């Protein structure tokens, strides 16, 4: 699913994120987690589940979907036309509309709440996955203590560093792999 996220004040990205049985994950979450501290009460996530549509375009899309539906179809069917099936019930609960409410009984205020959630579903981050699932790394040997051309320690002659053992980390998308390959190449050319 592609969406915007705003995990850290002022930090917004468009990309891939996954909902799982244990929470959220994916490239956006991994990238954002590298900027977060362990004090989770400081963070909220805000999801734009329809980043390609502004509110008015989304409102018009919803009207078109309703026009194609029978009056005795359920609200959940409308939501299902807008998001993946596993999100239908959580979104209905978030906007406080019963999933089995007939579409003809849904009020304009309830449709506006749906639009608000689709364009800015906000909730606190309550926990990290356990260390067994850790992927993001940060920290390591200070780069100022390493010769940038040979990757040899400035403190211990003959000791070389490469990859994530160095205090270098990049955003999700292969940057850490490139750093590992480049530093390994520098070491191989030096010894």
Short mmCIF file of C-alpha atoms in Angstrom, two decimals:
data_model
loop_
_atom_site.label_atom_id
_atom_site.label_comp_id
_atom_site.label_asym_id
_atom_site.label_seq_id
_atom_site.Cartn_x
_atom_site.Cartn_y
_atom_site.Cartn_z
CA UNK A 1 0.00 0.00 0.00
CA UNK A 2 1.37 3.38 -0.90
CA UNK A 3 0.76 6.24 1.47
CA UNK A 4 2.22 9.30 3.09
CA UNK A 5 3.37 9.15 6.63
CA UNK A 6 4.25 11.73 9.20
CA UNK A 7 5.95 9.86 12.02
CA UNK A 8 8.15 12.67 13.19
CA UNK A 9 7.09 16.30 13.29
CA UNK A 10 7.90 17.77 9.91
CA UNK A 11 8.93 14.41 8.42
CA UNK A 12 6.70 13.31 5.54
CA UNK A 13 7.40 10.67 2.92
CA UNK A 14 5.46 8.86 0.24
CA UNK A 15 6.10 5.15 -0.13
CA UNK A 16 5.29 1.62 0.89
CA UNK A 17 3.98 0.51 4.26
CA UNK A 18 2.43 -2.76 5.39
CA UNK A 19 -0.20 -3.54 8.00
CA UNK A 20 0.54 -6.84 9.74
CA UNK A 21 -0.90 -8.88 12.61
CA UNK A 22 1.68 -7.28 14.92
CA UNK A 23 1.53 -3.68 13.68
CA UNK A 24 2.98 -1.73 10.78
CA UNK A 25 6.21 -2.30 8.91
CA UNK A 26 7.82 -1.66 5.55
CA UNK A 27 10.27 0.82 4.08
CA UNK A 28 8.54 3.94 5.44
CA UNK A 29 8.41 2.56 8.97
CA UNK A 30 12.02 1.37 8.85
CA UNK A 31 13.25 4.75 7.59
CA UNK A 32 11.29 6.67 10.21
CA UNK A 33 12.39 4.38 13.04
CA UNK A 34 16.01 5.36 12.48
CA UNK A 35 15.11 8.91 13.53
CA UNK A 36 13.15 7.92 16.64
CA UNK A 37 14.26 7.70 20.24
CA UNK A 38 13.13 5.00 22.64
CA UNK A 39 10.63 7.42 24.26
CA UNK A 40 7.59 6.57 22.14
CA UNK A 41 5.17 8.99 23.80
CA UNK A 42 6.69 11.72 21.60
CA UNK A 43 5.50 10.15 18.34
CA UNK A 44 2.30 9.75 16.36
CA UNK A 45 1.79 8.36 12.92
CA UNK A 46 -0.49 10.04 10.42
CA UNK A 47 -1.42 8.09 7.32
CA UNK A 48 -2.81 9.45 4.10
CA UNK A 49 -4.42 6.33 2.66
CA UNK A 50 -5.29 8.17 -0.55
CA UNK A 51 -2.21 10.30 -1.29
CA UNK A 52 -3.01 10.69 -4.99
CA UNK A 53 -6.38 12.32 -4.25
CA UNK A 54 -7.07 15.66 -2.61
CA UNK A 55 -10.13 15.84 -0.33
CA UNK A 56 -12.46 17.18 -3.00
CA UNK A 57 -11.43 14.52 -5.53
CA UNK A 58 -11.89 11.85 -2.85
CA UNK A 59 -15.31 13.28 -1.96
CA UNK A 60 -16.31 13.03 -5.64
CA UNK A 61 -14.96 9.48 -5.85
CA UNK A 62 -17.06 8.49 -2.84
CA UNK A 63 -20.15 10.04 -4.45
CA UNK A 64 -19.51 8.02 -7.64
CA UNK A 65 -19.10 4.82 -5.63
CA UNK A 66 -22.35 5.48 -3.73
CA UNK A 67 -24.20 6.15 -7.00
CA UNK A 68 -23.18 2.65 -8.17
CA UNK A 69 -24.40 1.02 -4.95
CA UNK A 70 -27.90 -0.04 -4.00
CA UNK A 71 -29.49 1.68 -0.97
CA UNK A 72 -29.52 -1.62 0.96
CA UNK A 73 -25.78 -2.22 0.59
CA UNK A 74 -23.69 -1.82 3.72
CA UNK A 75 -21.30 0.99 4.54
CA UNK A 76 -18.52 -1.61 4.73
CA UNK A 77 -18.88 -2.23 1.01
CA UNK A 78 -18.20 1.44 0.27
CA UNK A 79 -15.13 1.41 2.51
CA UNK A 80 -13.98 -1.84 0.84
CA UNK A 81 -14.06 -0.07 -2.52
CA UNK A 82 -11.62 2.49 -1.09
CA UNK A 83 -9.16 0.45 1.00
CA UNK A 84 -7.95 -3.16 1.33
CA UNK A 85 -10.39 -5.50 3.08
CA UNK A 86 -8.41 -5.85 6.36
CA UNK A 87 -8.73 -2.07 6.93
CA UNK A 88 -12.52 -1.93 6.54
CA UNK A 89 -13.54 -2.77 10.13
CA UNK A 90 -10.78 -0.68 11.78
CA UNK A 91 -11.75 2.34 9.68
CA UNK A 92 -15.45 1.85 10.47
CA UNK A 93 -14.58 1.72 14.18
CA UNK A 94 -12.33 4.78 13.90
CA UNK A 95 -15.12 6.90 12.40
CA UNK A 96 -17.76 5.31 14.65
CA UNK A 97 -20.01 4.02 11.86
CA UNK A 98 -21.25 0.43 12.05
CA UNK A 99 -19.96 -1.56 9.10
CA UNK A 100 -23.46 -3.02 8.52
CA UNK A 101 -25.22 0.34 8.40
CA UNK A 102 -27.12 0.69 5.13
CA UNK A 103 -25.39 3.13 2.81
CA UNK A 104 -28.68 5.06 2.49
CA UNK A 105 -28.62 5.72 6.27
CA UNK A 106 -25.09 7.18 6.40
CA UNK A 107 -25.10 10.92 7.11
CA UNK A 108 -23.04 13.61 5.42
CA UNK A 109 -21.11 14.08 8.69
CA UNK A 110 -20.20 10.39 8.67
CA UNK A 111 -18.99 10.61 5.08
CA UNK A 112 -16.87 13.62 6.06
CA UNK A 113 -15.38 11.62 8.94
CA UNK A 114 -14.52 8.89 6.43
CA UNK A 115 -12.73 11.41 4.23
CA UNK A 116 -10.89 12.83 7.23
CA UNK A 117 -9.64 9.38 8.25
CA UNK A 118 -8.67 8.38 4.71
CA UNK A 119 -6.65 11.58 4.34
CA UNK A 120 -5.17 11.70 7.85
CA UNK A 121 -5.60 8.62 10.03
CA UNK A 122 -3.65 9.49 13.15
CA UNK A 123 -2.69 7.30 16.09
CA UNK A 124 0.11 7.03 18.66
CA UNK A 125 3.01 4.65 18.30
CA UNK A 126 2.68 2.34 21.27
CA UNK A 127 5.61 -0.05 20.99
CA UNK A 128 8.53 -1.33 18.95
CA UNK A 129 8.80 -4.91 17.73
CA UNK A 130 11.11 -7.02 19.85
CA UNK A 131 14.84 -6.98 19.24
CA UNK A 132 14.46 -10.34 17.47
CA UNK A 133 12.88 -8.42 14.57
CA UNK A 134 15.33 -5.51 14.54
CA UNK A 135 16.51 -4.43 11.11
CA UNK A 136 17.61 -0.82 11.49
CA UNK A 137 21.07 -0.29 12.93
CA UNK A 138 22.82 2.90 13.95
CA UNK A 139 26.01 3.72 15.75
CA UNK A 140 29.36 2.00 15.51
CA UNK A 141 32.97 3.03 15.05
CA UNK A 142 33.24 6.80 14.68
CA UNK A 143 34.12 7.78 11.14
CA UNK A 144 36.50 10.41 12.49
CA UNK A 145 38.59 7.53 13.86
CA UNK A 146 38.92 5.84 10.45
CA UNK A 147 41.00 6.77 7.40
CA UNK A 148 38.29 7.50 4.81
CA UNK A 149 40.39 6.21 1.89
CA UNK A 150 41.68 2.95 3.35
CA UNK A 151 39.13 2.30 6.13
CA UNK A 152 42.06 1.63 8.50
CA UNK A 153 41.66 2.62 12.13
CA UNK A 154 43.52 5.80 13.07
CA UNK A 155 43.88 4.35 16.58
CA UNK A 156 45.01 0.77 15.86
CA UNK A 157 47.39 0.15 12.94
CA UNK A 158 46.32 -2.78 10.76
CA UNK A 159 42.68 -2.78 11.93
CA UNK A 160 40.16 -2.13 9.15
CA UNK A 161 36.42 -1.49 9.23
CA UNK A 162 33.68 -1.96 6.64
CA UNK A 163 29.89 -1.85 6.46
CA UNK A 164 27.55 -1.40 9.39
CA UNK A 165 30.30 -1.70 11.98
CA UNK A 166 30.91 1.98 11.08
CA UNK A 167 28.72 4.80 12.39
CA UNK A 168 27.11 5.24 8.98
CA UNK A 169 23.50 4.52 8.17
CA UNK A 170 21.31 5.44 5.24
CA UNK A 171 17.61 5.44 4.53
CA UNK A 172 15.93 2.27 3.31
CA UNK A 173 16.58 1.60 -0.33
CA UNK A 174 20.00 -0.01 -0.60
CA UNK A 175 22.10 2.84 0.79
CA UNK A 176 23.47 0.70 3.62
CA UNK A 177 24.33 -2.05 1.15
CA UNK A 178 26.18 0.45 -1.02
CA UNK A 179 28.10 1.72 2.00
CA UNK A 180 29.04 -1.86 2.89
CA UNK A 181 30.25 -2.65 -0.63
CA UNK A 182 32.13 0.61 -1.03
CA UNK A 183 33.91 0.39 2.31
CA UNK A 184 34.76 -3.29 1.69
CA UNK A 185 36.23 -2.34 -1.70
CA UNK A 186 38.32 0.40 -0.04
CA UNK A 187 39.65 -2.13 2.49
CA UNK A 188 40.42 -4.71 -0.20
CA UNK A 189 42.42 -2.16 -2.18
CA UNK A 190 44.38 -1.12 0.96
CA UNK A 191 45.64 -4.45 2.29
#
